[in-house]
Coordinates of C-alpha atoms and ligand atoms in Angstrom, one line a residue:
M648 CA -2.2 -15.9 21.6
P649 CA -1.8 -15.0 17.9
L650 CA -3.2 -17.8 15.7
E651 CA -0.8 -19.9 13.6
I652 CA -1.9 -19.7 10.0
K653 CA -1.6 -22.8 7.9
K654 CA -4.5 -22.8 5.5
V655 CA -5.6 -19.7 3.7
G656 CA -8.9 -19.2 1.8
V657 CA -9.2 -16.6 -0.9
I658 CA -12.6 -15.4 -2.0
G659 CA -12.6 -13.8 -5.5
A660 CA -10.3 -15.3 -8.2
G661 CA -9.9 -12.1 -10.2
Q662 CA -6.6 -10.4 -10.8
M663 CA -5.9 -9.8 -7.1
G664 CA -7.3 -13.0 -5.7
N665 CA -5.3 -15.3 -8.0
G666 CA -2.2 -13.2 -7.2
I667 CA -2.8 -13.7 -3.4
A668 CA -3.3 -17.4 -3.9
H669 CA -0.1 -17.5 -5.9
V670 CA 2.1 -15.9 -3.2
C671 CA 0.5 -17.9 -0.4
A672 CA 1.0 -21.2 -2.1
L673 CA 4.7 -20.4 -3.0
A674 CA 5.2 -19.4 0.7
G675 CA 4.0 -22.9 1.8
F676 CA 0.4 -22.2 2.8
D677 CA -2.3 -24.5 1.8
V678 CA -4.8 -22.5 -0.3
V679 CA -8.4 -22.7 -1.3
L680 CA -9.1 -20.3 -4.2
S681 CA -12.8 -19.6 -4.6
D682 CA -15.1 -17.6 -6.7
Q683 CA -18.9 -17.6 -7.4
D684 CA -18.1 -17.9 -11.1
P685 CA -16.4 -21.3 -12.0
D686 CA -14.9 -19.7 -15.1
R687 CA -13.1 -17.2 -12.9
V688 CA -11.7 -20.0 -10.8
R689 CA -10.5 -21.8 -13.9
S690 CA -8.9 -18.7 -15.5
G691 CA -7.4 -17.7 -12.1
L692 CA -5.7 -21.0 -11.8
A693 CA -4.5 -20.8 -15.4
T694 CA -3.1 -17.3 -14.6
I695 CA -1.2 -18.6 -11.6
N696 CA 0.2 -21.5 -13.6
G697 CA 1.4 -19.1 -16.4
N698 CA 2.8 -16.5 -13.9
M699 CA 4.7 -19.2 -12.0
A700 CA 6.1 -20.6 -15.3
K701 CA 7.4 -17.1 -16.0
Q702 CA 9.1 -17.0 -12.6
V703 CA 10.7 -20.3 -13.3
S704 CA 12.0 -19.1 -16.7
K705 CA 13.4 -16.0 -15.0
G706 CA 15.1 -18.2 -12.4
T707 CA 13.3 -16.6 -9.4
V708 CA 11.4 -19.8 -8.6
S709 CA 12.5 -23.4 -9.0
E710 CA 10.5 -25.9 -11.0
D711 CA 10.1 -28.0 -7.8
D712 CA 8.8 -25.1 -5.9
R713 CA 6.3 -24.3 -8.7
Q714 CA 5.0 -27.9 -8.7
G715 CA 4.8 -27.9 -4.9
A716 CA 2.9 -24.6 -4.9
L717 CA 0.4 -25.7 -7.6
K718 CA -0.4 -28.9 -5.6
R719 CA -1.1 -26.8 -2.5
I720 CA -3.9 -24.8 -4.3
A721 CA -7.4 -26.3 -4.2
T722 CA -10.4 -24.5 -5.8
A723 CA -14.0 -24.0 -4.8
T724 CA -17.2 -22.3 -5.9
A725 CA -19.0 -22.4 -2.5
V726 CA -17.9 -21.0 0.8
D727 CA -18.5 -24.3 2.6
E728 CA -15.1 -25.5 1.3
L729 CA -13.4 -22.7 3.2
A730 CA -14.6 -24.2 6.6
D731 CA -11.2 -25.4 7.8
C732 CA -9.2 -22.3 6.8
D733 CA -7.3 -20.4 9.5
L734 CA -7.5 -17.2 7.5
V735 CA -9.9 -16.2 4.8
I736 CA -9.0 -13.2 2.6
E737 CA -11.9 -11.7 0.7
S738 CA -10.8 -10.2 -2.6
A739 CA -14.1 -9.9 -4.5
T740 CA -15.5 -6.9 -6.4
E741 CA -15.0 -3.5 -4.7
R742 CA -18.6 -3.1 -3.5
E743 CA -19.6 -2.9 0.1
E744 CA -22.8 -4.9 -0.2
V745 CA -21.0 -7.7 -2.2
K746 CA -18.4 -8.0 0.6
K747 CA -20.9 -7.9 3.4
K748 CA -22.9 -10.7 1.8
I749 CA -19.8 -12.8 1.4
F750 CA -18.9 -12.3 5.1
A751 CA -22.4 -13.3 6.2
G752 CA -22.0 -16.6 4.3
V753 CA -18.5 -17.4 5.2
C754 CA -18.8 -16.6 9.0
Q755 CA -21.4 -19.4 9.2
V756 CA -18.9 -22.1 8.2
L757 CA -15.6 -20.7 9.7
R758 CA -14.2 -21.8 13.1
P759 CA -14.9 -19.2 15.7
D760 CA -11.1 -18.6 16.1
A761 CA -10.4 -18.2 12.4
L762 CA -9.3 -14.8 11.1
L763 CA -11.1 -12.9 8.4
A764 CA -9.5 -10.2 6.2
S765 CA -10.5 -8.0 3.3
N766 CA -8.2 -6.9 0.5
T767 CA -10.5 -3.9 -0.1
S768 CA -8.8 -0.9 -1.7
S769 CA -10.8 1.7 0.1
I770 CA -13.8 0.5 2.2
S771 CA -13.9 1.0 6.0
I772 CA -12.5 -2.0 7.7
T773 CA -14.3 -1.0 10.9
R774 CA -17.6 -1.1 9.0
L775 CA -16.9 -4.3 7.2
G776 CA -15.7 -5.9 10.5
A777 CA -18.8 -4.7 12.3
S778 CA -21.0 -6.6 9.8
T779 CA -19.4 -9.9 10.8
D780 CA -19.6 -12.1 13.9
R781 CA -15.9 -11.5 14.6
P782 CA -14.9 -7.8 14.4
E783 CA -12.0 -8.4 16.8
R784 CA -10.6 -11.0 14.4
F785 CA -11.2 -8.9 11.3
I786 CA -8.4 -6.9 9.6
G787 CA -7.5 -5.2 6.3
I788 CA -4.7 -7.0 4.4
H789 CA -4.3 -4.8 1.3
F790 CA -2.0 -6.3 -1.4
M791 CA -0.7 -4.3 -4.4
N792 CA -1.1 -5.3 -8.0
P793 CA 0.5 -7.4 -9.4
V794 CA 0.7 -9.3 -6.1
P795 CA 3.6 -11.6 -7.0
L796 CA 5.8 -8.6 -8.0
M797 CA 4.8 -5.9 -5.5
E798 CA 6.6 -5.8 -2.2
L799 CA 4.1 -3.8 -0.1
V800 CA 1.1 -4.8 1.8
E801 CA -1.0 -2.3 3.8
L802 CA -2.3 -3.6 7.2
V803 CA -5.4 -1.8 8.4
R804 CA -6.9 -2.3 11.8
G805 CA -10.6 -1.7 12.4
I806 CA -11.5 -0.1 15.7
A807 CA -12.2 -3.5 17.2
T808 CA -9.3 -5.5 15.6
D809 CA -7.4 -7.1 18.5
D810 CA -3.7 -7.3 19.1
D811 CA -3.4 -11.0 18.4
T812 CA -5.1 -10.6 15.0
F813 CA -2.7 -7.8 14.2
E814 CA 0.3 -9.8 15.2
S815 CA -0.9 -12.9 13.2
A816 CA -1.3 -10.7 10.1
K817 CA 2.2 -9.2 10.5
V818 CA 3.7 -12.8 10.8
F819 CA 1.6 -13.9 7.8
V820 CA 2.8 -11.0 5.6
T821 CA 6.4 -11.5 6.6
K822 CA 6.2 -15.2 5.7
L823 CA 5.0 -14.1 2.2
H824 CA 8.4 -12.1 2.0
K825 CA 6.4 -8.9 1.8
T826 CA 6.9 -5.7 3.7
Y827 CA 3.9 -4.1 5.5
A828 CA 3.0 -0.5 6.2
V829 CA 0.4 0.2 8.8
A830 CA -2.4 2.5 7.7
E831 CA -5.2 3.9 9.8
D832 CA -8.7 3.0 8.9
F833 CA -9.7 6.0 6.7
P834 CA -11.1 5.9 3.2
A835 CA -8.6 4.3 0.7
F836 CA -5.9 4.1 3.4
I837 CA -2.4 5.4 2.3
V838 CA -1.5 4.3 -1.2
N839 CA -4.9 4.8 -2.9
R840 CA -5.6 8.0 -0.9
I841 CA -2.6 9.5 -2.8
L842 CA -2.6 7.4 -6.0
L843 CA -6.3 7.5 -7.1
P844 CA -6.8 11.3 -7.0
M845 CA -3.8 11.5 -9.3
I846 CA -5.3 9.0 -11.7
N847 CA -8.7 10.8 -11.5
E848 CA -6.9 14.1 -12.2
A849 CA -5.3 12.5 -15.3
I850 CA -8.8 11.5 -16.5
Y851 CA -10.0 15.1 -16.0
T852 CA -7.0 16.2 -18.0
L853 CA -8.1 14.0 -20.8
Y854 CA -11.8 15.0 -20.3
E855 CA -11.0 18.7 -20.6
G856 CA -8.8 18.2 -23.7
V857 CA -5.6 19.3 -22.1
G858 CA -3.9 16.2 -23.6
S859 CA -4.6 13.0 -25.5
V860 CA -4.3 9.5 -23.8
D861 CA -0.9 9.2 -25.4
A862 CA 0.3 12.7 -24.4
I863 CA -0.8 12.3 -20.8
D864 CA 0.9 9.0 -20.3
R865 CA 4.0 10.0 -22.1
A866 CA 4.2 13.2 -20.1
M867 CA 3.9 11.4 -16.7
K868 CA 6.4 8.6 -17.7
L869 CA 9.1 10.9 -19.1
G870 CA 8.3 14.1 -17.2
A871 CA 7.7 12.6 -13.7
N872 CA 9.6 9.4 -14.1
H873 CA 6.6 7.2 -13.4
P874 CA 7.1 3.6 -14.6
M875 CA 3.7 3.6 -16.3
G876 CA 1.4 6.5 -17.4
P877 CA -1.7 7.2 -15.1
L878 CA -4.2 6.1 -17.8
Q879 CA -2.3 2.9 -18.5
L880 CA -2.2 2.3 -14.7
A881 CA -6.0 3.0 -14.4
D882 CA -6.6 0.3 -17.1
F883 CA -4.3 -2.0 -15.2
I884 CA -6.1 -1.5 -11.9
G885 CA -9.6 -1.8 -13.5
L886 CA -11.7 1.3 -14.2
D887 CA -14.6 -0.1 -12.1
T888 CA -12.2 -0.4 -9.1
C889 CA -10.9 3.1 -9.7
L890 CA -14.4 4.5 -9.8
A891 CA -15.4 2.6 -6.7
I892 CA -12.4 4.0 -4.8
M893 CA -13.1 7.6 -5.9
Q894 CA -16.7 7.1 -4.7
V895 CA -15.5 5.9 -1.3
L896 CA -13.2 8.9 -1.0
H897 CA -15.9 11.3 -2.2
E898 CA -18.5 10.0 0.1
G899 CA -16.2 9.2 3.1
L900 CA -14.4 12.5 3.2
A901 CA -17.2 14.6 1.8
D902 CA -14.8 16.8 -0.2
S903 CA -15.6 17.8 -3.8
K904 CA -11.9 17.5 -4.7
Y905 CA -12.5 13.7 -4.8
R906 CA -15.4 14.0 -7.3
P907 CA -15.0 11.1 -9.8
C908 CA -14.4 12.4 -13.4
P909 CA -17.6 12.0 -15.5
L910 CA -15.4 10.4 -18.2
L911 CA -14.4 7.7 -15.8
V912 CA -18.1 7.0 -15.0
K913 CA -18.8 6.8 -18.8
Y914 CA -16.1 4.3 -19.4
V915 CA -17.4 2.1 -16.6
E916 CA -21.0 2.5 -17.8
A917 CA -19.8 1.3 -21.3
G918 CA -18.3 -1.8 -19.6
W919 CA -14.8 -0.6 -20.8
L920 CA -13.1 -1.6 -17.6
G921 CA -9.5 -1.6 -18.8
R922 CA -7.3 -4.7 -19.4
K923 CA -9.6 -7.2 -17.8
T924 CA -12.3 -6.4 -20.5
Q925 CA -9.8 -5.7 -23.2
R926 CA -10.8 -2.1 -23.5
G927 CA -10.4 1.0 -21.4
F928 CA -8.3 4.1 -22.2
Y929 CA -6.5 1.7 -24.5
D930 CA -7.9 -1.0 -26.8
Y931 CA -6.0 -4.3 -26.0
R932 CA -7.6 -6.5 -28.6
G933 CA -4.9 -6.0 -31.3
E934 CA -1.2 -6.7 -31.2
K935 CA -0.4 -3.6 -29.2
P936 CA -2.5 -1.3 -27.1
V937 CA -4.1 1.6 -29.1
P938 CA -5.5 4.7 -27.3
T939 CA -9.3 4.8 -27.4
R940 CA -9.4 8.7 -27.6
Ligands
NAD1536 N1 -7.1 -4.1 -9.2 C1 -6.1 -3.6 -8.3 O1 -5.2 -3.0 -8.7 C2 -6.4 -3.8 -6.8 C3 -5.3 -3.6 -6.0 C4 -5.5 -3.9 -4.6 C5 -6.7 -4.3 -4.1 N2 -7.7 -4.5 -5.0 C6 -9.0 -4.9 -4.4 O2 -9.1 -6.3 -4.6 C7 -10.5 -6.7 -4.8 C8 -10.7 -7.5 -6.1 O3 -10.2 -6.6 -7.2 P1 -9.8 -7.3 -8.6 O4 -9.0 -6.2 -9.3 O5 -9.2 -8.6 -8.3 O6 -11.2 -7.4 -9.3 P2 -11.6 -8.5 -10.4 O7 -12.8 -7.8 -11.1 O8 -10.5 -8.9 -11.3 O9 -12.1 -9.8 -9.6 C9 -13.2 -9.7 -8.7 C10 -13.7 -11.2 -8.6 O10 -14.7 -11.2 -7.5 C11 -15.6 -12.2 -7.9 N3 -16.8 -12.1 -7.1 C12 -17.7 -11.1 -7.2 N4 -18.7 -11.3 -6.3 C13 -18.4 -12.5 -5.6 C14 -19.1 -13.2 -4.6 N5 -20.2 -12.9 -4.1 N6 -18.5 -14.4 -4.2 C15 -17.3 -14.8 -4.7 N7 -16.7 -14.1 -5.7 C16 -17.2 -13.0 -6.1 C17 -15.8 -12.0 -9.4 O11 -16.4 -13.2 -10.0 C18 -14.4 -11.7 -9.8 O12 -13.7 -12.9 -10.2 C19 -11.3 -5.4 -4.7 O13 -11.7 -5.2 -3.4 C20 -10.3 -4.3 -5.1 O14 -10.5 -3.1 -4.6 C21 -7.6 -4.2 -6.4

């Protein structure tokens, strides 16, 4: 029987984790938002509060619903507090060893029938699931950024994911008023398999001097009708996450066409990770974003 999900734990309160907690709480689930860093929990909750206030001012969410949703979100800095969750969604940094360590800890406290999911952008669900005590109840639930606004969720079954888990995940995503696309478990799934090589190519275009940051983004917005330029999008995703996804594609598919651009590596090494650190291909510290090259 598919498990009925009532309480959802989210591990990682960064830009994706707080968005996932936001939509789960608005959909009526009890939520525990957790992070190893108490500051990230606090700022995650503040972001949810602010984003819900925007939804109220736009008229897409009522004030009562906002109040109700905020009351349903508890916060935590230790996995013990996720013990009674029916579903835990890991949304921590895109590094396999970080995720595996989190799963080792959380599996010790979860009920045996509880479901475990990863919001990974690229890492093998089969491999992550195999590192847990419940590969049959492990699944990829890949949200898009920003979570409250983006309709799509990719559902990714590992080789061992059972039918009940898959059905529970479908029902869960539907209750969030989102639409799912099923992706097979290959590096970066569907959206990022297509999107990230395009972003990486935009960075090569900058690296080789074909165009400036401004020219590349303007060209793709006005010439290809993209809602935001690829470098702006890279900053929005986070350059560390972009690099991690390219590395998974490069290693997983063993094809040189996925080689991460050295300029992307350099930005990450500088700690210029995009919007989340105030600097990436643009500098966000002033009134409006200024290209950094
Ligand atoms: N950024 C995007 O556009 C996007 C889109 C879809 C999926 N994702 C995926 O979502 C996940 C999170 O990405 P993000 O953009 O929110 O990153 P982020 O850097 O904003 O947040 C990551 C959070 O994980 C926390 N964390 C790290 N190690 C932890 C641990 N051991 N225990 C608990 N918390 C820990 C960090 O403190 C941080 O708050 C990644 O797997 C990423 O690939 C990102």
